PDB file of C-alpha atoms in Angstrom:
ATOM      1  CA  UNK V 631       7.417 -18.033  16.440  1.00 65.00           C
ATOM      2  CA  UNK V 632       3.919 -16.820  17.418  1.00 72.00           C
ATOM      3  CA  UNK V 633       3.370 -16.860  21.177  1.00 72.00           C
ATOM      4  CA  UNK V 634      -0.123 -17.648  22.451  1.00 82.00           C
ATOM      5  CA  UNK V 635       0.134 -15.132  25.285  1.00 83.00           C
ATOM      6  CA  UNK V 636       1.115 -12.356  22.907  1.00 83.00           C
ATOM      7  CA  UNK V 637      -1.562 -13.465  20.486  1.00 83.00           C
ATOM      8  CA  UNK V 638      -4.193 -13.127  23.192  1.00 86.00           C
ATOM      9  CA  UNK V 639      -2.845  -9.698  24.161  1.00 86.00           C
ATOM     10  CA  UNK V 640      -3.032  -8.453  20.578  1.00 86.00           C
ATOM     11  CA  UNK V 641      -6.527  -9.873  20.213  1.00 88.00           C
ATOM     12  CA  UNK V 642      -7.774  -8.146  23.371  1.00 87.00           C
ATOM     13  CA  UNK V 643      -6.147  -4.857  22.417  1.00 88.00           C
ATOM     14  CA  UNK V 644      -7.243  -4.823  18.760  1.00 88.00           C
ATOM     15  CA  UNK V 645     -10.278  -7.112  18.643  1.00 90.00           C
ATOM     16  CA  UNK V 646     -12.661  -4.424  17.385  1.00 93.00           C
ATOM     17  CA  UNK V 647     -10.448  -3.563  14.434  1.00 93.00           C
ATOM     18  CA  UNK V 648      -9.671  -7.222  13.726  1.00 94.00           C
ATOM     19  CA  UNK V 649     -13.352  -8.173  13.697  1.00 94.00           C
ATOM     20  CA  UNK V 650     -14.412  -5.205  11.562  1.00 95.00           C
ATOM     21  CA  UNK V 651     -11.622  -5.791   9.048  1.00 94.00           C
ATOM     22  CA  UNK V 652     -12.375  -9.508   8.903  1.00 95.00           C
ATOM     23  CA  UNK V 653     -16.109  -8.984   8.399  1.00 95.00           C
ATOM     24  CA  UNK V 654     -15.594  -6.413   5.655  1.00 94.00           C
ATOM     25  CA  UNK V 655     -13.072  -8.489   3.720  1.00 94.00           C
ATOM     26  CA  UNK V 656     -15.168 -11.644   4.051  1.00 94.00           C
ATOM     27  CA  UNK V 657     -18.398  -9.954   2.981  1.00 93.00           C
ATOM     28  CA  UNK V 658     -17.334  -7.694   0.125  1.00 92.00           C
ATOM     29  CA  UNK V 659     -16.854 -10.386  -2.550  1.00 91.00           C
ATOM     30  CA  UNK V 660     -20.132 -12.299  -2.024  1.00 92.00           C
ATOM     31  CA  UNK V 661     -21.937  -8.987  -1.563  1.00 91.00           C
ATOM     32  CA  UNK V 662     -20.823  -7.846  -5.013  1.00 90.00           C
ATOM     33  CA  UNK V 663     -22.097 -11.074  -6.595  1.00 90.00           C
ATOM     34  CA  UNK V 664     -25.401 -10.859  -4.737  1.00 91.00           C
ATOM     35  CA  UNK V 665     -25.809  -7.188  -5.579  1.00 88.00           C
ATOM     36  CA  UNK V 666     -25.246  -7.942  -9.265  1.00 88.00           C
ATOM     37  CA  UNK V 667     -27.949 -10.603  -9.105  1.00 88.00           C
ATOM     38  CA  UNK V 668     -30.417  -8.251  -7.394  1.00 89.00           C
ATOM     39  CA  UNK V 669     -29.790  -5.614 -10.053  1.00 85.00           C
ATOM     40  CA  UNK V 670     -30.500  -8.262 -12.680  1.00 85.00           C
ATOM     41  CA  UNK V 671     -33.751  -9.226 -10.951  1.00 85.00           C
ATOM     42  CA  UNK V 672     -34.784  -5.589 -10.855  1.00 85.00           C
ATOM     43  CA  UNK V 673     -34.082  -5.335 -14.556  1.00 83.00           C
ATOM     44  CA  UNK V 674     -36.402  -8.294 -15.233  1.00 81.00           C
ATOM     45  CA  UNK V 675     -39.247  -6.396 -13.600  1.00 79.00           C
ATOM     46  CA  UNK V 676     -38.787  -3.525 -16.056  1.00 77.00           C
ATOM     47  CA  UNK V 677     -40.963  -3.922 -19.174  1.00 77.00           C
ATOM     48  CA  UNK V 678     -39.106  -4.256 -22.501  1.00 72.00           C
ATOM     49  CA  UNK V 679     -35.706  -3.969 -20.810  1.00 73.00           C
ATOM     50  CA  UNK V 680     -32.787  -6.032 -22.093  1.00 81.00           C
ATOM     51  CA  UNK V 681     -31.381  -7.907 -19.119  1.00 82.00           C
ATOM     52  CA  UNK V 682     -28.161  -9.863 -18.959  1.00 85.00           C
ATOM     53  CA  UNK V 683     -26.865 -11.527 -15.804  1.00 86.00           C
ATOM     54  CA  UNK V 684     -23.096 -11.616 -15.716  1.00 87.00           C
ATOM     55  CA  UNK V 685     -20.437 -11.140 -13.044  1.00 88.00           C
ATOM     56  CA  UNK V 686     -17.571  -8.827 -13.932  1.00 87.00           C
ATOM     57  CA  UNK V 687     -15.197  -8.289 -11.035  1.00 83.00           C
ATOM     58  CA  UNK V 688     -13.643  -5.269 -12.741  1.00 82.00           C
ATOM     59  CA  UNK V 689     -16.945  -3.438 -12.323  1.00 79.00           C
ATOM     60  CA  UNK V 690     -16.861  -3.945  -8.566  1.00 74.00           C
ATOM     61  CA  UNK V 691     -16.817  -0.696  -6.668  1.00 72.00           C
ATOM     62  CA  UNK V 692     -15.765  -2.216  -3.342  1.00 76.00           C
ATOM     63  CA  UNK V 693     -13.381  -5.067  -4.124  1.00 78.00           C
ATOM     64  CA  UNK V 694     -10.659  -2.651  -5.175  1.00 81.00           C
ATOM     65  CA  UNK V 695     -10.814  -1.111  -1.686  1.00 86.00           C
ATOM     66  CA  UNK V 696      -9.561  -4.260   0.050  1.00 89.00           C
ATOM     67  CA  UNK V 697      -6.179  -2.601   0.542  1.00 92.00           C
ATOM     68  CA  UNK V 698      -7.693   0.064   2.825  1.00 93.00           C
ATOM     69  CA  UNK V 699      -8.583  -2.265   5.750  1.00 94.00           C
ATOM     70  CA  UNK V 700      -5.092  -3.743   5.448  1.00 95.00           C
ATOM     71  CA  UNK V 701      -3.591  -0.280   5.904  1.00 95.00           C
ATOM     72  CA  UNK V 702      -5.794   0.398   8.930  1.00 95.00           C
ATOM     73  CA  UNK V 703      -4.832  -2.916  10.501  1.00 95.00           C
ATOM     74  CA  UNK V 704      -1.116  -2.287   9.945  1.00 95.00           C
ATOM     75  CA  UNK V 705      -1.399   1.108  11.641  1.00 94.00           C
ATOM     76  CA  UNK V 706      -3.219  -0.394  14.626  1.00 92.00           C
ATOM     77  CA  UNK V 707      -0.740  -3.237  15.048  1.00 92.00           C
ATOM     78  CA  UNK V 708       2.521  -1.428  14.311  1.00 91.00           C
ATOM     79  CA  UNK V 709       1.945   2.292  14.746  1.00 85.00           C
ATOM     80  CA  UNK V 710      -0.492   3.222  17.475  1.00 85.00           C
ATOM     81  CA  UNK V 711       1.555   1.817  20.350  1.00 80.00           C
ATOM     82  CA  UNK V 712       4.377   4.200  19.533  1.00 78.00           C
ATOM     83  CA  UNK V 713       2.039   7.165  19.296  1.00 75.00           C
ATOM     84  CA  UNK V 714       0.409   6.223  22.600  1.00 75.00           C
ATOM     85  CA  UNK V 715       3.781   5.623  24.243  1.00 70.00           C
ATOM     86  CA  UNK V 716       2.943   2.063  25.326  1.00 73.00           C
ATOM     87  CA  UNK V 717       5.651   0.329  23.313  1.00 77.00           C
ATOM     88  CA  UNK V 718       7.972   0.336  26.356  1.00 73.00           C
ATOM     89  CA  UNK V 719       5.432  -1.701  28.303  1.00 78.00           C
ATOM     90  CA  UNK V 720       5.196  -4.201  25.461  1.00 78.00           C
ATOM     91  CA  UNK V 721       8.956  -4.626  25.253  1.00 77.00           C
ATOM     92  CA  UNK V 722       9.167  -5.102  29.028  1.00 79.00           C
ATOM     93  CA  UNK V 723       7.164  -8.324  28.752  1.00 82.00           C
ATOM     94  CA  UNK V 724       9.128 -11.609  28.809  1.00 85.00           C
ATOM     95  CA  UNK V 725       9.104 -11.989  25.042  1.00 83.00           C
ATOM     96  CA  UNK V 726      11.733 -11.319  22.429  1.00 87.00           C
ATOM     97  CA  UNK V 727      11.177  -8.606  19.859  1.00 87.00           C
ATOM     98  CA  UNK V 728      11.152 -11.259  17.158  1.00 88.00           C
ATOM     99  CA  UNK V 729       8.236 -12.982  18.899  1.00 90.00           C
ATOM    100  CA  UNK V 730       6.366  -9.701  19.203  1.00 89.00           C
ATOM    101  CA  UNK V 731       6.902  -8.858  15.544  1.00 91.00           C
ATOM    102  CA  UNK V 732       5.895 -12.286  14.271  1.00 91.00           C
ATOM    103  CA  UNK V 733       2.793 -12.353  16.459  1.00 92.00           C
ATOM    104  CA  UNK V 734       1.639  -8.963  15.225  1.00 92.00           C
ATOM    105  CA  UNK V 735       2.529  -9.614  11.607  1.00 93.00           C
ATOM    106  CA  UNK V 736       1.059 -13.083  11.241  1.00 93.00           C
ATOM    107  CA  UNK V 737      -2.083 -12.123  13.135  1.00 93.00           C
ATOM    108  CA  UNK V 738      -2.715  -9.287  10.708  1.00 94.00           C
ATOM    109  CA  UNK V 739      -1.743 -11.335   7.665  1.00 95.00           C
ATOM    110  CA  UNK V 740      -3.965 -14.228   8.773  1.00 95.00           C
ATOM    111  CA  UNK V 741      -6.994 -11.976   9.226  1.00 95.00           C
ATOM    112  CA  UNK V 742      -6.466 -10.273   5.864  1.00 96.00           C
ATOM    113  CA  UNK V 743      -5.826 -13.480   3.944  1.00 96.00           C
ATOM    114  CA  UNK V 744      -8.251 -15.757   5.776  1.00 95.00           C
ATOM    115  CA  UNK V 745     -11.186 -13.362   5.557  1.00 95.00           C
ATOM    116  CA  UNK V 746     -10.708 -12.868   1.826  1.00 95.00           C
ATOM    117  CA  UNK V 747     -10.382 -16.611   1.242  1.00 95.00           C
ATOM    118  CA  UNK V 748     -13.699 -17.090   3.043  1.00 96.00           C
ATOM    119  CA  UNK V 749     -15.268 -14.335   0.953  1.00 94.00           C
ATOM    120  CA  UNK V 750     -13.827 -15.878  -2.200  1.00 94.00           C
ATOM    121  CA  UNK V 751     -15.378 -19.237  -1.321  1.00 94.00           C
ATOM    122  CA  UNK V 752     -18.772 -17.713  -0.512  1.00 94.00           C
ATOM    123  CA  UNK V 753     -18.767 -15.736  -3.753  1.00 93.00           C
ATOM    124  CA  UNK V 754     -17.860 -18.869  -5.708  1.00 93.00           C
ATOM    125  CA  UNK V 755     -20.739 -20.694  -4.035  1.00 94.00           C
ATOM    126  CA  UNK V 756     -23.150 -17.912  -4.984  1.00 92.00           C
ATOM    127  CA  UNK V 757     -21.947 -18.054  -8.575  1.00 91.00           C
ATOM    128  CA  UNK V 758     -22.598 -21.797  -8.678  1.00 92.00           C
ATOM    129  CA  UNK V 759     -26.082 -21.327  -7.222  1.00 92.00           C
ATOM    130  CA  UNK V 760     -27.165 -18.255  -9.209  1.00 89.00           C
ATOM    131  CA  UNK V 761     -25.614 -19.419 -12.505  1.00 87.00           C
ATOM    132  CA  UNK V 762     -24.725 -16.146 -14.278  1.00 88.00           C
ATOM    133  CA  UNK V 763     -24.358 -16.270 -18.057  1.00 87.00           C
ATOM    134  CA  UNK V 764     -20.775 -15.041 -17.960  1.00 88.00           C
ATOM    135  CA  UNK V 765     -18.109 -14.581 -15.297  1.00 88.00           C
ATOM    136  CA  UNK V 766     -15.235 -12.218 -16.033  1.00 87.00           C
ATOM    137  CA  UNK V 767     -11.928 -11.960 -14.126  1.00 87.00           C
ATOM    138  CA  UNK V 768     -13.436 -13.413 -10.945  1.00 87.00           C
ATOM    139  CA  UNK V 769     -10.694 -15.853  -9.950  1.00 89.00           C
ATOM    140  CA  UNK V 770      -7.746 -13.763 -11.098  1.00 88.00           C
ATOM    141  CA  UNK V 771      -9.110 -10.606  -9.508  1.00 88.00           C
ATOM    142  CA  UNK V 772     -10.052 -12.256  -6.211  1.00 90.00           C
ATOM    143  CA  UNK V 773      -6.649 -13.889  -5.777  1.00 90.00           C
ATOM    144  CA  UNK V 774      -4.931 -10.708  -6.914  1.00 90.00           C
ATOM    145  CA  UNK V 775      -6.759  -8.604  -4.347  1.00 92.00           C
ATOM    146  CA  UNK V 776      -5.493 -10.914  -1.611  1.00 94.00           C
ATOM    147  CA  UNK V 777      -1.920 -10.366  -2.786  1.00 94.00           C
ATOM    148  CA  UNK V 778      -2.418  -6.605  -3.141  1.00 94.00           C
ATOM    149  CA  UNK V 779      -3.927  -6.270   0.332  1.00 95.00           C
ATOM    150  CA  UNK V 780      -1.047  -8.282   1.821  1.00 96.00           C
ATOM    151  CA  UNK V 781       1.339  -5.953  -0.015  1.00 96.00           C
ATOM    152  CA  UNK V 782      -0.397  -2.929   1.506  1.00 96.00           C
ATOM    153  CA  UNK V 783      -0.240  -4.502   4.965  1.00 96.00           C
ATOM    154  CA  UNK V 784       3.455  -5.396   4.766  1.00 97.00           C
ATOM    155  CA  UNK V 785       4.368  -1.997   3.322  1.00 96.00           C
ATOM    156  CA  UNK V 786       2.632  -0.008   6.057  1.00 96.00           C
ATOM    157  CA  UNK V 787       3.760  -2.450   8.751  1.00 95.00           C
ATOM    158  CA  UNK V 788       7.408  -2.164   7.703  1.00 94.00           C
ATOM    159  CA  UNK V 789       7.055   1.628   7.650  1.00 93.00           C
ATOM    160  CA  UNK V 790       5.724   1.411  11.204  1.00 90.00           C
ATOM    161  CA  UNK V 791       8.819  -0.530  12.243  1.00 89.00           C
ATOM    162  CA  UNK V 792      11.034   2.227  10.860  1.00 88.00           C
ATOM    163  CA  UNK V 793       9.227   5.311  12.171  1.00 87.00           C
ATOM    164  CA  UNK V 794       8.251   6.675  15.566  1.00 82.00           C
ATOM    165  CA  UNK V 795       4.617   7.759  15.096  1.00 84.00           C
ATOM    166  CA  UNK V 796       1.601   7.004  12.919  1.00 88.00           C
ATOM    167  CA  UNK V 797       1.915  10.141  10.782  1.00 88.00           C
ATOM    168  CA  UNK V 798       5.495   9.238   9.931  1.00 87.00           C
ATOM    169  CA  UNK V 799       4.409   5.659   9.288  1.00 91.00           C
ATOM    170  CA  UNK V 800       1.754   6.623   6.743  1.00 93.00           C
ATOM    171  CA  UNK V 801       3.887   9.293   5.088  1.00 92.00           C
ATOM    172  CA  UNK V 802       6.826   6.906   4.750  1.00 93.00           C
ATOM    173  CA  UNK V 803       4.582   4.174   3.355  1.00 94.00           C
ATOM    174  CA  UNK V 804       3.168   6.582   0.776  1.00 94.00           C
ATOM    175  CA  UNK V 805       6.644   7.758  -0.224  1.00 93.00           C
ATOM    176  CA  UNK V 806       7.817   4.167  -0.678  1.00 94.00           C
ATOM    177  CA  UNK V 807       4.713   3.364  -2.720  1.00 94.00           C
ATOM    178  CA  UNK V 808       5.831   5.918  -5.329  1.00 93.00           C
ATOM    179  CA  UNK V 809       9.587   5.558  -4.758  1.00 92.00           C
ATOM    180  CA  UNK V 810      10.429   4.243  -8.262  1.00 91.00           C
ATOM    181  CA  UNK V 811       8.764   7.310  -9.739  1.00 91.00           C
ATOM    182  CA  UNK V 812      10.605   9.666  -7.387  1.00 91.00           C
ATOM    183  CA  UNK V 813      13.965   7.972  -7.885  1.00 91.00           C
ATOM    184  CA  UNK V 814      13.871   7.276 -11.629  1.00 89.00           C
ATOM    185  CA  UNK V 815      11.045   9.011 -13.482  1.00 87.00           C
ATOM    186  CA  UNK V 816      11.352  12.413 -11.801  1.00 90.00           C
ATOM    187  CA  UNK V 817      15.109  12.821 -12.474  1.00 89.00           C
ATOM    188  CA  UNK V 818      14.694  11.569 -16.056  1.00 88.00           C
ATOM    189  CA  UNK V 819      11.921  14.101 -16.633  1.00 88.00           C
ATOM    190  CA  UNK V 820      14.289  16.841 -15.494  1.00 90.00           C
ATOM    191  CA  UNK V 821      16.955  15.507 -17.846  1.00 87.00           C
ATOM    192  CA  UNK V 822      14.446  15.825 -20.670  1.00 84.00           C
ATOM    193  CA  UNK V 823      13.883  19.480 -19.782  1.00 86.00           C
ATOM    194  CA  UNK V 824      17.562  20.350 -19.420  1.00 86.00           C
ATOM    195  CA  UNK V 825      18.816  18.619 -22.564  1.00 83.00           C
ATOM    196  CA  UNK V 826      15.662  18.976 -24.631  1.00 79.00           C
ATOM    197  CA  UNK V 827      15.444  15.292 -25.457  1.00 77.00           C
ATOM    198  CA  UNK V 828      12.621  12.861 -24.777  1.00 77.00           C
ATOM    199  CA  UNK V 829      13.311   9.428 -23.374  1.00 72.00           C
ATOM    200  CA  UNK V 830      11.302   7.697 -26.084  1.00 69.00           C
ATOM    201  CA  UNK V 831      13.721   9.113 -28.663  1.00 70.00           C
ATOM    202  CA  UNK V 832      16.504   7.058 -27.088  1.00 70.00           C
ATOM    203  CA  UNK V 833      14.524   3.830 -27.371  1.00 72.00           C
ATOM    204  CA  UNK V 834      14.519   1.633 -30.495  1.00 71.00           C
ATOM    205  CA  UNK V 835      10.859   2.465 -31.099  1.00 72.00           C
ATOM    206  CA  UNK V 836       7.884   4.142 -29.503  1.00 71.00           C
ATOM    207  CA  UNK V 837       6.344   0.713 -28.926  1.00 76.00           C
ATOM    208  CA  UNK V 838       9.418  -0.398 -26.988  1.00 74.00           C
ATOM    209  CA  UNK V 839       9.254   2.761 -24.887  1.00 75.00           C
ATOM    210  CA  UNK V 840       5.574   2.213 -24.089  1.00 76.00           C
ATOM    211  CA  UNK V 841       6.213  -1.416 -23.180  1.00 77.00           C
ATOM    212  CA  UNK V 842       9.028  -0.515 -20.791  1.00 77.00           C
ATOM    213  CA  UNK V 843       6.955   2.307 -19.323  1.00 78.00           C
ATOM    214  CA  UNK V 844       3.955   0.034 -18.754  1.00 79.00           C
ATOM    215  CA  UNK V 845       6.084  -2.572 -17.011  1.00 79.00           C
ATOM    216  CA  UNK V 846       7.901   0.036 -14.940  1.00 84.00           C
ATOM    217  CA  UNK V 847       4.708   1.453 -13.477  1.00 87.00           C
ATOM    218  CA  UNK V 848       4.013  -1.837 -11.697  1.00 89.00           C
ATOM    219  CA  UNK V 849       7.166  -1.362  -9.657  1.00 90.00           C
ATOM    220  CA  UNK V 850       5.230   1.379  -7.856  1.00 91.00           C
ATOM    221  CA  UNK V 851       3.110  -0.318  -5.167  1.00 93.00           C
ATOM    222  CA  UNK V 852       0.516   2.439  -5.398  1.00 92.00           C
ATOM    223  CA  UNK V 853      -0.337   1.355  -8.954  1.00 90.00           C
ATOM    224  CA  UNK V 854      -2.076  -1.759  -7.628  1.00 90.00           C
ATOM    225  CA  UNK V 855      -4.849   0.399  -6.202  1.00 89.00           C
ATOM    226  CA  UNK V 856      -6.059   0.618  -9.785  1.00 84.00           C
ATOM    227  CA  UNK V 857      -7.313  -2.498 -11.582  1.00 80.00           C
ATOM    228  CA  UNK V 858      -5.188  -2.271 -14.727  1.00 80.00           C
ATOM    229  CA  UNK V 859      -2.992  -5.101 -13.433  1.00 83.00           C
ATOM    230  CA  UNK V 860      -5.862  -7.539 -13.982  1.00 81.00           C
ATOM    231  CA  UNK V 861      -5.661  -7.281 -17.756  1.00 77.00           C
ATOM    232  CA  UNK V 862      -1.907  -6.632 -17.938  1.00 76.00           C
ATOM    233  CA  UNK V 863      -0.516 -10.133 -17.384  1.00 75.00           C
ATOM    234  CA  UNK V 864      -1.210 -13.115 -15.179  1.00 75.00           C
ATOM    235  CA  UNK V 865       2.419 -12.997 -14.052  1.00 84.00           C
ATOM    236  CA  UNK V 866       2.300  -9.354 -12.975  1.00 88.00           C
ATOM    237  CA  UNK V 867       1.214 -10.421  -9.479  1.00 90.00           C
ATOM    238  CA  UNK V 868       4.667 -11.898  -8.923  1.00 91.00           C
ATOM    239  CA  UNK V 869       5.912  -8.330  -8.466  1.00 92.00           C
ATOM    240  CA  UNK V 870       3.714  -7.443  -5.450  1.00 93.00           C
ATOM    241  CA  UNK V 871       4.344 -10.911  -4.021  1.00 94.00           C
ATOM    242  CA  UNK V 872       8.109 -10.358  -4.106  1.00 95.00           C
ATOM    243  CA  UNK V 873       7.723  -6.820  -2.762  1.00 95.00           C
ATOM    244  CA  UNK V 874       5.692  -8.180   0.162  1.00 95.00           C
ATOM    245  CA  UNK V 875       8.534 -10.538   1.063  1.00 96.00           C
ATOM    246  CA  UNK V 876      11.053  -7.686   0.861  1.00 96.00           C
ATOM    247  CA  UNK V 877       8.929  -5.398   3.049  1.00 96.00           C
ATOM    248  CA  UNK V 878       8.447  -8.225   5.554  1.00 96.00           C
ATOM    249  CA  UNK V 879      12.216  -8.703   5.819  1.00 95.00           C
ATOM    250  CA  UNK V 880      12.793  -4.954   6.226  1.00 94.00           C
ATOM    251  CA  UNK V 881      10.094  -4.724   8.878  1.00 93.00           C
ATOM    252  CA  UNK V 882      11.511  -7.655  10.821  1.00 93.00           C
ATOM    253  CA  UNK V 883      15.039  -6.252  10.800  1.00 92.00           C
ATOM    254  CA  UNK V 884      13.882  -2.787  11.889  1.00 88.00           C
ATOM    255  CA  UNK V 885      11.557  -4.069  14.610  1.00 88.00           C
ATOM    256  CA  UNK V 886      14.185  -6.284  16.195  1.00 88.00           C
ATOM    257  CA  UNK V 887      16.873  -3.586  16.192  1.00 84.00           C
ATOM    258  CA  UNK V 888      14.808  -0.438  16.749  1.00 76.00           C
ATOM    259  CA  UNK V 889      15.963   2.079  19.384  1.00 71.00           C
ATOM    260  CA  UNK V 890      13.021   2.623  21.738  1.00 64.00           C
ATOM    261  CA  UNK V 891      14.265   5.969  23.029  1.00 57.00           C
ATOM    262  CA  UNK V 892      13.416   7.561  19.663  1.00 60.00           C
ATOM    263  CA  UNK V 893       9.670   6.892  19.945  1.00 62.00           C
ATOM    264  CA  UNK V 894       7.726   9.936  18.794  1.00 66.00           C
ATOM    265  CA  UNK V 895      10.437  10.985  16.351  1.00 77.00           C
ATOM    266  CA  UNK V 896       9.908  10.656  12.627  1.00 81.00           C
ATOM    267  CA  UNK V 897      12.606   8.014  12.212  1.00 82.00           C
ATOM    268  CA  UNK V 898      13.713   5.654  14.950  1.00 80.00           C
ATOM    269  CA  UNK V 899      17.287   5.901  13.679  1.00 79.00           C
ATOM    270  CA  UNK V 900      18.865   9.326  14.056  1.00 81.00           C
ATOM    271  CA  UNK V 901      21.294   8.494  11.233  1.00 84.00           C
ATOM    272  CA  UNK V 902      18.413   8.608   8.740  1.00 83.00           C
ATOM    273  CA  UNK V 903      17.303  12.152   9.542  1.00 85.00           C
ATOM    274  CA  UNK V 904      19.856  14.127   7.534  1.00 88.00           C
ATOM    275  CA  UNK V 905      20.064  11.842   4.450  1.00 89.00           C
ATOM    276  CA  UNK V 906      16.279  11.699   4.139  1.00 89.00           C
ATOM    277  CA  UNK V 907      16.032  15.471   4.541  1.00 90.00           C
ATOM    278  CA  UNK V 908      18.506  15.916   1.690  1.00 92.00           C
ATOM    279  CA  UNK V 909      16.527  13.489  -0.467  1.00 92.00           C
ATOM    280  CA  UNK V 910      13.290  15.362   0.281  1.00 92.00           C
ATOM    281  CA  UNK V 911      14.885  18.675  -0.700  1.00 93.00           C
ATOM    282  CA  UNK V 912      16.212  17.214  -3.955  1.00 93.00           C
ATOM    283  CA  UNK V 913      12.806  15.744  -4.812  1.00 93.00           C
ATOM    284  CA  UNK V 914      11.129  19.075  -4.037  1.00 93.00           C
ATOM    285  CA  UNK V 915      13.641  20.919  -6.221  1.00 93.00           C
ATOM    286  CA  UNK V 916      13.094  18.547  -9.138  1.00 92.00           C
ATOM    287  CA  UNK V 917       9.318  18.433  -8.727  1.00 91.00           C
ATOM    288  CA  UNK V 918       8.787  22.170  -8.409  1.00 92.00           C
ATOM    289  CA  UNK V 919      11.248  22.707 -11.231  1.00 91.00           C
ATOM    290  CA  UNK V 920       9.055  20.652 -13.539  1.00 90.00           C
ATOM    291  CA  UNK V 921       5.980  22.489 -12.284  1.00 90.00           C
ATOM    292  CA  UNK V 922       7.620  25.839 -12.999  1.00 89.00           C
ATOM    293  CA  UNK V 923       8.683  24.709 -16.450  1.00 88.00           C
ATOM    294  CA  UNK V 924       5.188  23.482 -17.298  1.00 85.00           C
ATOM    295  CA  UNK V 925       3.685  26.938 -16.717  1.00 85.00           C
ATOM    296  CA  UNK V 926       5.416  28.541 -19.689  1.00 81.00           C
ATOM    297  CA  UNK V 927       7.953  26.006 -20.967  1.00 82.00           C
ATOM    298  CA  UNK V 928      10.818  28.375 -20.209  1.00 86.00           C
ATOM    299  CA  UNK V 929      14.053  27.818 -18.321  1.00 88.00           C
ATOM    300  CA  UNK V 930      13.267  30.880 -16.214  1.00 89.00           C
ATOM    301  CA  UNK V 931      10.176  29.184 -14.860  1.00 89.00           C
ATOM    302  CA  UNK V 932      12.168  25.995 -14.393  1.00 90.00           C
ATOM    303  CA  UNK V 933      14.870  27.693 -12.304  1.00 91.00           C
ATOM    304  CA  UNK V 934      12.303  29.684 -10.316  1.00 92.00           C
ATOM    305  CA  UNK V 935      10.421  26.481  -9.552  1.00 92.00           C
ATOM    306  CA  UNK V 936      13.607  24.818  -8.357  1.00 93.00           C
ATOM    307  CA  UNK V 937      14.362  27.713  -5.998  1.00 93.00           C
ATOM    308  CA  UNK V 938      10.849  27.627  -4.558  1.00 93.00           C
ATOM    309  CA  UNK V 939      11.014  23.847  -4.295  1.00 92.00           C
ATOM    310  CA  UNK V 940      14.299  23.986  -2.425  1.00 93.00           C
ATOM    311  CA  UNK V 941      12.877  26.398   0.149  1.00 94.00           C
ATOM    312  CA  UNK V 942       9.666  24.420   0.593  1.00 93.00           C
ATOM    313  CA  UNK V 943      11.525  21.121   0.738  1.00 91.00           C
ATOM    314  CA  UNK V 944      13.843  22.400   3.447  1.00 91.00           C
ATOM    315  CA  UNK V 945      11.071  23.845   5.606  1.00 91.00           C
ATOM    316  CA  UNK V 946       8.754  20.854   5.279  1.00 89.00           C
ATOM    317  CA  UNK V 947      11.486  18.292   5.861  1.00 86.00           C
ATOM    318  CA  UNK V 948      12.871  20.209   8.840  1.00 86.00           C
ATOM    319  CA  UNK V 949       9.583  20.534  10.705  1.00 85.00           C
ATOM    320  CA  UNK V 950       8.358  17.047   9.795  1.00 84.00           C
ATOM    321  CA  UNK V 951      11.524  15.056  10.434  1.00 84.00           C
ATOM    322  CA  UNK V 952      12.985  16.885  13.415  1.00 80.00           C
ATOM    323  CA  UNK V 953       9.827  17.667  15.370  1.00 72.00           C
ATOM    324  CA  UNK V 954       8.937  15.063  17.976  1.00 63.00           C
ATOM    325  CA  UNK V 955       5.306  13.994  18.239  1.00 59.00           C
ATOM    326  CA  UNK V 956       3.820  13.983  21.718  1.00 56.00           C
ATOM    327  CA  UNK V 957       2.184  10.815  22.995  1.00 48.00           C
ATOM    328  CA  UNK V 958      -1.607  10.803  22.984  1.00 48.00           C
TER     329      UNK V 958
END
């Protein structure tokens, strides 16, 4: 499944990124606990100050950035070789594409998961030694960040298996991260404008509408950048876990069957160019239509926005999708 020779090759080629990502993910959790303790000690030195030593993971300014190193690692493992034009050399080695994919994927996943597990253990040890008065959301948030960072890695990695350069990889990953909004919410918002009816009016109650809306937002992978999922439900993390499995399967299928001759193009499959361009134009029409309507709440502005959106969508999609990126 994971070949030792390939593993060594990936380590030599990406060791700087792997080490930096591992160190950051392993250090960020214990650093936050230690920093909280140092702030508490500084408070004790302030006369007549009320000091309270507690650990609240939701107040962490760095833990919620754990997805960023995962994105960087996915680009390095699954995107840069196409941009550099060295993917042909990799595929000429005596290994199957499945072996190459699994080696890259599990190396990245192991670094992301293993480093955060180490950081989680070190932070737990610091909590036991420093004995804060209260600990809020530590376990749930730490485990959740591991799942979220794996989701980010699998999403960007699968996008890299579908596209021919790093720009296309990141743009595709971003589009997928908000796909439920683009596919469902955006058209429904246009329906509201055209027919003059709000979606919540079709629901049994406003509370039911808000509940459905709150659950729906967690189908957008980008929502896990925020920390609202921590207080939403302990089962909400099942959604990113399932999405990670789906993205892994998509990435594996695309990597094994990818046409190498399309490297540098936006999509590795020519058959995707026209359908995706049409989708981009439709999204631009709907999005700019809403923007035009919001300026004066008139149908004239709505139609004008749709016309502008159609033109912009066509031009952007044409030059982005059909222009080949040169190797660097």
